[in-house]
PDB file of C-alpha atoms and ligand atoms in Angstrom:
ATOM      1  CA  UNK A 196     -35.331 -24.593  -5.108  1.00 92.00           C
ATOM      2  CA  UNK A 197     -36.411 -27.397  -2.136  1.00 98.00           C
ATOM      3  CA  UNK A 198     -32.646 -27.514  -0.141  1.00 98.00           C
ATOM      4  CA  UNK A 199     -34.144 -30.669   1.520  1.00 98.00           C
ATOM      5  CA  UNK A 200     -33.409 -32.162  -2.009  1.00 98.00           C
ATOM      6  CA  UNK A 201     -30.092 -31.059  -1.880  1.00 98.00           C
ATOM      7  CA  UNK A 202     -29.000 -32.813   1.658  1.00 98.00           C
ATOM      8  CA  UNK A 203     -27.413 -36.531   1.603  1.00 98.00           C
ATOM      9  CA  UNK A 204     -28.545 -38.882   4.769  1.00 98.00           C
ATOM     10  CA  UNK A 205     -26.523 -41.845   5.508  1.00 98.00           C
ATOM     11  CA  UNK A 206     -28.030 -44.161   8.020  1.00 98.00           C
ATOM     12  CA  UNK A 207     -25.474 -45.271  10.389  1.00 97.00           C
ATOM     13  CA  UNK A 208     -22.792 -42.772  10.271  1.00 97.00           C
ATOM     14  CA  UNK A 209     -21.027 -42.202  12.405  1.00 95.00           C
ATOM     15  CA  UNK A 210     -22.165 -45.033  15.428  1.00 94.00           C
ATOM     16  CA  UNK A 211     -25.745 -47.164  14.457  1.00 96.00           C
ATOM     17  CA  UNK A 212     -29.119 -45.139  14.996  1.00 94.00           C
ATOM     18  CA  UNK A 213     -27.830 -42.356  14.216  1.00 94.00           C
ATOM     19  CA  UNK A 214     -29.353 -40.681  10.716  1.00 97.00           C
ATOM     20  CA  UNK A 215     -26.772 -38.493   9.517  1.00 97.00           C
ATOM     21  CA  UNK A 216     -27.820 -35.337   7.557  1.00 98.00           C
ATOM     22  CA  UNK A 217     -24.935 -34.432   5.036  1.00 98.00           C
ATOM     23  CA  UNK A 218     -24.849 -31.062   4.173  1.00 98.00           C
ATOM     24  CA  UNK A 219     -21.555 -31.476   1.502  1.00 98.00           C
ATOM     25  CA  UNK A 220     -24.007 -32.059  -1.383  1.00 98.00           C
ATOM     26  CA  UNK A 221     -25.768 -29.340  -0.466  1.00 99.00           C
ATOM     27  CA  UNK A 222     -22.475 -26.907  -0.409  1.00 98.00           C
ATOM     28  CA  UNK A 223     -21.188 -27.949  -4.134  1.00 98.00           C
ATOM     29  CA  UNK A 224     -24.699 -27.593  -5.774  1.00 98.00           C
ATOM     30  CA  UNK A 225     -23.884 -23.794  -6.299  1.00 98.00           C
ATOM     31  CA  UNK A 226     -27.444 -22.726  -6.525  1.00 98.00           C
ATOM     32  CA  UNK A 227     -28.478 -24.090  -3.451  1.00 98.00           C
ATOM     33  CA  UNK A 228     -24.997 -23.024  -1.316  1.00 98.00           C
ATOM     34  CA  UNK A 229     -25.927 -19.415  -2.793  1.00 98.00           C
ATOM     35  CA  UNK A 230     -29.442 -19.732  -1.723  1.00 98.00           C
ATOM     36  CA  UNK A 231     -28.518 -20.857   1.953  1.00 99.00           C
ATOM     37  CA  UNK A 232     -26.232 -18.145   2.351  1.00 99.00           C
ATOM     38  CA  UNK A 233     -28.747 -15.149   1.143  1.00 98.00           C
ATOM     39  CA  UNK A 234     -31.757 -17.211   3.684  1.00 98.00           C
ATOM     40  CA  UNK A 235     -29.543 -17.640   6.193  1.00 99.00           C
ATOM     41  CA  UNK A 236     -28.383 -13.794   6.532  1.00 99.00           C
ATOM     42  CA  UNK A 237     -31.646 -12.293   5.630  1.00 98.00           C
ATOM     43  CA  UNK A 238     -33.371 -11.747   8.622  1.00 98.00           C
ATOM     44  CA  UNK A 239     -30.104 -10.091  10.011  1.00 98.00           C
ATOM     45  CA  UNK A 240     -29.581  -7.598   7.207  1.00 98.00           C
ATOM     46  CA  UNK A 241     -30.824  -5.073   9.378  1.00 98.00           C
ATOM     47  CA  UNK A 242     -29.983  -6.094  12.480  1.00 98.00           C
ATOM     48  CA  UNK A 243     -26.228  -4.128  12.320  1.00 98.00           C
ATOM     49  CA  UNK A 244     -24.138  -7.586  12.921  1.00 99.00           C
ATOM     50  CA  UNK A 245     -20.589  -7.123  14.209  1.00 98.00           C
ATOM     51  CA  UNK A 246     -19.377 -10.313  14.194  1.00 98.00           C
ATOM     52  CA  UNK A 247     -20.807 -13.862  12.879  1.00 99.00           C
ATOM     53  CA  UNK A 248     -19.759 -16.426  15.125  1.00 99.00           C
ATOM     54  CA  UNK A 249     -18.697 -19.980  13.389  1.00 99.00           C
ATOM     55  CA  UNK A 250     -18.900 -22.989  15.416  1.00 98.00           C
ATOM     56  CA  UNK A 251     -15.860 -25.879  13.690  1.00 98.00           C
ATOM     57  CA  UNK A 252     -16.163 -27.468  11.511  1.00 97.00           C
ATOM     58  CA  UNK A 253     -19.131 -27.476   9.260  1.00 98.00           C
ATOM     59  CA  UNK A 254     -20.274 -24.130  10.837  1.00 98.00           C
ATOM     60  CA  UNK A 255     -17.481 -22.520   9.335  1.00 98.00           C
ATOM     61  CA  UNK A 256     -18.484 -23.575   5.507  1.00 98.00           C
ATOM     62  CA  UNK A 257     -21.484 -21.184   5.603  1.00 98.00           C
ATOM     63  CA  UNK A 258     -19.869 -18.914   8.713  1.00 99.00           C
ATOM     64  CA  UNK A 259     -16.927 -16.805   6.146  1.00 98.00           C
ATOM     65  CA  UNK A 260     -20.052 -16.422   3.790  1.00 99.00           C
ATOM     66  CA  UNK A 261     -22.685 -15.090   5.557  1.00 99.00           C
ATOM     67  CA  UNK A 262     -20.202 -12.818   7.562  1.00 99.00           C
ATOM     68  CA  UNK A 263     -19.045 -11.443   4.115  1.00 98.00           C
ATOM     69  CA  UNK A 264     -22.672 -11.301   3.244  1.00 98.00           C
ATOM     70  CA  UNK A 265     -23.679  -9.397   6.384  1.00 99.00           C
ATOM     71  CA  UNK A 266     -20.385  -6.706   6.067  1.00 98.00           C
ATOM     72  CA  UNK A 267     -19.605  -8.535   9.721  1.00 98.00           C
ATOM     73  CA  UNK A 268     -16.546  -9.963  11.054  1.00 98.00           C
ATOM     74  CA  UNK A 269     -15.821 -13.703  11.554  1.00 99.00           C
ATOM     75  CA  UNK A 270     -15.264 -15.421  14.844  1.00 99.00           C
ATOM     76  CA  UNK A 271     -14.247 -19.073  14.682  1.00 98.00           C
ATOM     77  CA  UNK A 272     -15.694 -20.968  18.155  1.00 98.00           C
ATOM     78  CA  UNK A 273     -13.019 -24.353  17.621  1.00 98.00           C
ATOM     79  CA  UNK A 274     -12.964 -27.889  19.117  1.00 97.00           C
ATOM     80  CA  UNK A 275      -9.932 -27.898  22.068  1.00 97.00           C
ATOM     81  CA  UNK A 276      -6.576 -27.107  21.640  1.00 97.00           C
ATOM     82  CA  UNK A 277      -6.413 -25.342  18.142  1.00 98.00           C
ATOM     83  CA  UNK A 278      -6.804 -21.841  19.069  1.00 98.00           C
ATOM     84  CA  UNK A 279      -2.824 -20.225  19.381  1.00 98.00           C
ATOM     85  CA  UNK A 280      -3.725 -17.574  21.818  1.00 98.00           C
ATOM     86  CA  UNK A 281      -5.598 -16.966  25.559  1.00 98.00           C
ATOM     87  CA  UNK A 282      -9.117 -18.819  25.198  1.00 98.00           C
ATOM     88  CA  UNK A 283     -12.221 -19.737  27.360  1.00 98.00           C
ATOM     89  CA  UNK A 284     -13.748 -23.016  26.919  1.00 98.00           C
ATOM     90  CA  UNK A 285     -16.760 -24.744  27.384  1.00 98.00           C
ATOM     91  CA  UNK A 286     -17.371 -29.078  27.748  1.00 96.00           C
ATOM     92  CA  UNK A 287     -20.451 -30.043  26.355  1.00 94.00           C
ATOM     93  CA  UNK A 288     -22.390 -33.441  24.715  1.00 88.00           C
ATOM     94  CA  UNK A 289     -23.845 -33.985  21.657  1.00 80.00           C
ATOM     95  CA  UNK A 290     -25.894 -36.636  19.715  1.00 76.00           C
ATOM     96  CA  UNK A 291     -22.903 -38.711  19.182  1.00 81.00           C
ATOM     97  CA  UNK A 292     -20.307 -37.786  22.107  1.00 82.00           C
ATOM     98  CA  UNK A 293     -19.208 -35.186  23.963  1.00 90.00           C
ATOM     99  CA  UNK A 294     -16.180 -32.657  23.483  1.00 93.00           C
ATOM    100  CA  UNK A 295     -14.856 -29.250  24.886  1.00 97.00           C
ATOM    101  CA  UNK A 296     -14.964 -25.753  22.660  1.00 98.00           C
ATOM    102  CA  UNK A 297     -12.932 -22.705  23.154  1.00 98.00           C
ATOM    103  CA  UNK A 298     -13.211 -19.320  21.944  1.00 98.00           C
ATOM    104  CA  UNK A 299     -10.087 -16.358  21.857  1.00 98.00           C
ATOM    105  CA  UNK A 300     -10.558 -14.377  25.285  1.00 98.00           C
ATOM    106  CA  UNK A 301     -10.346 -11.053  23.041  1.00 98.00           C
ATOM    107  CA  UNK A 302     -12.294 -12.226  20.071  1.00 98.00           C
ATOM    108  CA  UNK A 303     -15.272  -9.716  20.615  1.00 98.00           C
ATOM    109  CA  UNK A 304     -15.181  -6.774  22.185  1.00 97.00           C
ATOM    110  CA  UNK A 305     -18.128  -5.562  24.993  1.00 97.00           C
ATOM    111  CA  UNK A 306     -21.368  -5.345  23.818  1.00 97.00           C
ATOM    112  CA  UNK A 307     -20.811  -6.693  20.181  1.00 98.00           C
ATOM    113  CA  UNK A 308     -23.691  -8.003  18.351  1.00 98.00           C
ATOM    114  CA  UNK A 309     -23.136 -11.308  17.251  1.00 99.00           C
ATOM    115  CA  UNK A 310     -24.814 -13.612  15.145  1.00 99.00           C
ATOM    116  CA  UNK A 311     -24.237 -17.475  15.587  1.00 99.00           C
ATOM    117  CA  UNK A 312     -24.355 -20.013  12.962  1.00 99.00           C
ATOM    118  CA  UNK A 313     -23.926 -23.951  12.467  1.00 98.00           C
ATOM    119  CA  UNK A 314     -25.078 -26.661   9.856  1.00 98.00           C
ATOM    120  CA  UNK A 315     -27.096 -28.497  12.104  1.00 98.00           C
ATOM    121  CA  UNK A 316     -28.728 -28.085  15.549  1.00 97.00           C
ATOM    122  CA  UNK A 317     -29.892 -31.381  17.162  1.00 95.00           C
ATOM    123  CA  UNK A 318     -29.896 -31.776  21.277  1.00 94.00           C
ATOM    124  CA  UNK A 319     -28.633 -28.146  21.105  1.00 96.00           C
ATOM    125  CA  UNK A 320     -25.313 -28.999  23.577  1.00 95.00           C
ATOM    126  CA  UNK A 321     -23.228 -27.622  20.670  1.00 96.00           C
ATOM    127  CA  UNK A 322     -25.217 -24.295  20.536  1.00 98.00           C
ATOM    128  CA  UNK A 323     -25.273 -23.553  24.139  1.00 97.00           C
ATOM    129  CA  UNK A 324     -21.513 -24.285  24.526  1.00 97.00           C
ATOM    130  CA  UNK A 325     -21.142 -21.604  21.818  1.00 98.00           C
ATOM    131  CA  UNK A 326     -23.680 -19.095  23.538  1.00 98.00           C
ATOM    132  CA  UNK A 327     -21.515 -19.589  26.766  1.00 98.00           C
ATOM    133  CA  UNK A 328     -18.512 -19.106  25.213  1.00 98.00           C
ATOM    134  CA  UNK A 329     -20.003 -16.093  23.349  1.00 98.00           C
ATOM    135  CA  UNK A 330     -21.258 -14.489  26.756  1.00 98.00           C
ATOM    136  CA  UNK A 331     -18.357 -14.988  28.452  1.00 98.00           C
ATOM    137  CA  UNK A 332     -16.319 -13.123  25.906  1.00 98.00           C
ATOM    138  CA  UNK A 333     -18.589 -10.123  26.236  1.00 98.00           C
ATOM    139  CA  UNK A 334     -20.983 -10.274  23.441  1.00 98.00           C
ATOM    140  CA  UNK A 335     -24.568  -9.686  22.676  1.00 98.00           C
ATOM    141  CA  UNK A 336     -25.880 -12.610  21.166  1.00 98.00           C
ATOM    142  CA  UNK A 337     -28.584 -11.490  18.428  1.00 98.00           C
ATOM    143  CA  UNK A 338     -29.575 -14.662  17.123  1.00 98.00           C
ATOM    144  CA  UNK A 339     -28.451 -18.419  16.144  1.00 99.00           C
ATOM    145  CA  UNK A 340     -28.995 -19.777  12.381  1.00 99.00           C
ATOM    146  CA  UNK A 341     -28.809 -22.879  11.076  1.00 99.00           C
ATOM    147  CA  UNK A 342     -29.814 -25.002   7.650  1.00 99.00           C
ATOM    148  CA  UNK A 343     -30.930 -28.163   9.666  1.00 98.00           C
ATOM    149  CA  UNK A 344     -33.383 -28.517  12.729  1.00 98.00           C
ATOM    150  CA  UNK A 345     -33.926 -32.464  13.949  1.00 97.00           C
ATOM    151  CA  UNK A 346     -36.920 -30.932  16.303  1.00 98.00           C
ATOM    152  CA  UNK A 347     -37.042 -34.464  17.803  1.00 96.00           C
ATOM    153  CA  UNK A 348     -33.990 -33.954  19.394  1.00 95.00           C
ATOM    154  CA  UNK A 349     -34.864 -30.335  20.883  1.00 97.00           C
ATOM    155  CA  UNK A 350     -32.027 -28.667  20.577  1.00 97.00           C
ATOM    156  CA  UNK A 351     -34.199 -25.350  18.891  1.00 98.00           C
ATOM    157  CA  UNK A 352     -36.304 -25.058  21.781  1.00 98.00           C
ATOM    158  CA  UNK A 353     -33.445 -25.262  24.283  1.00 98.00           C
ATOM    159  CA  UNK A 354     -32.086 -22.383  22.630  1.00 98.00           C
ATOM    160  CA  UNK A 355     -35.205 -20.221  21.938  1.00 98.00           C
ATOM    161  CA  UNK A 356     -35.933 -20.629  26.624  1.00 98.00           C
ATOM    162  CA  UNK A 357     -32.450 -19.107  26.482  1.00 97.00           C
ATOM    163  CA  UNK A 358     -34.226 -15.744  25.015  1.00 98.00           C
ATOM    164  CA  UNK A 359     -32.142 -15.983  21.557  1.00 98.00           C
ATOM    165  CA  UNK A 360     -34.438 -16.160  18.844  1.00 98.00           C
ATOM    166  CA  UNK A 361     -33.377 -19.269  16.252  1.00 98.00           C
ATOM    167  CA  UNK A 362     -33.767 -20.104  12.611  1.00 98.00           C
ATOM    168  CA  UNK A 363     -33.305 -23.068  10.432  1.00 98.00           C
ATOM    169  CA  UNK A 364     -34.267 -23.484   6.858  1.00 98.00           C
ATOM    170  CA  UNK A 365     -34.899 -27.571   7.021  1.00 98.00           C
ATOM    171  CA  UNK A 366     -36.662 -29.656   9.241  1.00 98.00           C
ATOM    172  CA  UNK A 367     -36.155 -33.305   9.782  1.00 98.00           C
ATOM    173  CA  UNK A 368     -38.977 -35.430  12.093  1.00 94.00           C
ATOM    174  CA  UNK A 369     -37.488 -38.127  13.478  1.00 80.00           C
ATOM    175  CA  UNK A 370     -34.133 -37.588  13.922  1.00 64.00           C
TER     176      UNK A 370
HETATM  177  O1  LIG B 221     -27.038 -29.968  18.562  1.00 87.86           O
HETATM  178  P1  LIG B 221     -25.949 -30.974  18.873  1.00 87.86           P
HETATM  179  O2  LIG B 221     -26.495 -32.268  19.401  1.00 87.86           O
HETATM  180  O3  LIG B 221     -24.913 -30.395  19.784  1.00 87.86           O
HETATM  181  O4  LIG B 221     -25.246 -31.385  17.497  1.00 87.86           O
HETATM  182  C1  LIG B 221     -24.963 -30.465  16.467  1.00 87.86           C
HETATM  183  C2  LIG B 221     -23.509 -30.398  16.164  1.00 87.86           C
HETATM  184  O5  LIG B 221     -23.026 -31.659  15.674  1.00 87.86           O
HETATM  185  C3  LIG B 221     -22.305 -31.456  14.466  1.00 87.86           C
HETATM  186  O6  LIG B 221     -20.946 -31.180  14.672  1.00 87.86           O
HETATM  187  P2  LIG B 221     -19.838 -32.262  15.042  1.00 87.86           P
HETATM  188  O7  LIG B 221     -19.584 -32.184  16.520  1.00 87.86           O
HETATM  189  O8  LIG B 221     -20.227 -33.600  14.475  1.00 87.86           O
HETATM  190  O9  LIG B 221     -18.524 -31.693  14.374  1.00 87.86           O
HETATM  191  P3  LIG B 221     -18.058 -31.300  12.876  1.00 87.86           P
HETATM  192  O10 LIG B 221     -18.768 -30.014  12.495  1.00 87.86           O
HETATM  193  O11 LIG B 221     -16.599 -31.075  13.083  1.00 87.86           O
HETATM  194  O12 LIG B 221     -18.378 -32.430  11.930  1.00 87.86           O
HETATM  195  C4  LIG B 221     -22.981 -30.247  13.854  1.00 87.86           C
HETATM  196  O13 LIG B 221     -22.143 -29.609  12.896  1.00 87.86           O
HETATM  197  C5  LIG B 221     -23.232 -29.383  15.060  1.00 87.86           C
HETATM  198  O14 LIG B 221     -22.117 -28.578  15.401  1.00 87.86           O
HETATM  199  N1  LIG B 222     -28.018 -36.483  12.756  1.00 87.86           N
HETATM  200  C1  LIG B 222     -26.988 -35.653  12.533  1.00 87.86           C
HETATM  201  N2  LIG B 222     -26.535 -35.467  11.267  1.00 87.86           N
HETATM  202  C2  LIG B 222     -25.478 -34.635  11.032  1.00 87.86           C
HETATM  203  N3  LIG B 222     -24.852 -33.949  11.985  1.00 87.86           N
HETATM  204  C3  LIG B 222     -25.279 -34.098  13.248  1.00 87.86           C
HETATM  205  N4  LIG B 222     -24.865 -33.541  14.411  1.00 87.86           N
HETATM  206  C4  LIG B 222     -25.617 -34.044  15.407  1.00 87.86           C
HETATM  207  N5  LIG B 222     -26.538 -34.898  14.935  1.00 87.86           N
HETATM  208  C5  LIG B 222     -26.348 -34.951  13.588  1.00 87.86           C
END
């Protein structure tokens, strides 16, 4: 099945310009969630994942599933000042704004290798916060997946100069 067919845009949302690419119709057509899920983790079936790394909140909806899918652990990366115990953080912008992201200080141990994940990579500021959060906490970051690329906005390629290799099942021109 075409998941392009399966993701809403709503011009506008959430400040004017912006074309915002809705993933929730893609997660309750079953076929397609179950079809992200099994793309998304396929090229790391064999790359002995410890840990999938989750960035809040839409990276958590496919995060739990490919983790599961992979036999890896979850780590949720969450916006400021929801995480109960010690945590690094990282300020970053995005298309839209700009916010700070925190990660549990003991969330991976030395040397784990973690795969990242998200809905949607844009500019990419959300993506390298993560990475630096990720580093920071001691892990080895195997590679970052996501459903949605807006190339315009070159948020892939600032993450593929960082040396992490990237993936993303649909690509919007334009943004
Ligand atoms: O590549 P970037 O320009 O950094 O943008 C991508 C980020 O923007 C969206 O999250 P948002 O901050 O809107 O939060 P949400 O998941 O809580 O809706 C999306 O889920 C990515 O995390
Ligand atoms: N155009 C967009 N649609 C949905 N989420 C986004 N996050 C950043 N840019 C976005």
């Amino acid at each position: 099945m075409n998941l392009k067919d399966t993701i809403r845009t709503i011009p506008d949302f959430p400040k004017p310009g912006i074309m915002y690419r809705d993933i929730t119709t893609l997660l309750t057509n079953r076929r397609a969630f179950a079809q992200t899920i099994i793309d998304m983790s396929a090229p790391y079936q064999t790359k002995d994942i410890d840990n999938v790394a989750g960035i809040e909140a839409r990276g958590f909806t496919v995060g739990g599933a490919i983790a599961y899918e992979l036999g890896a652990g979850f780590v949720p990366i969450r916006k400021a000042g929801k995480l109960p115990f010690d945590t690094y953080a990282q300020d970053y912008d995005l298309e839209y704004g700009s916010d700070t992201l925190e990660i549990h200080a003991d969330s991976i141990r030395k040397g784990e290798r973690v795969l990242l994940v998200d809905d949607l990579i844009a500019t990419g500021g959300t993506a390298e916060a993560s990475i630096k959060l990720l580093l920071k906490a001691g892990a080895e970051i195997v590679g970052a997946a996501f459903i949605v690329d807006l190339p315009d906005l070159g948020g892939l390629a600032r993450i593929t100069k960082m040396g992490i290799p990237v993936t993303a099942l649909v690509t919007y021109d334009g943004h």
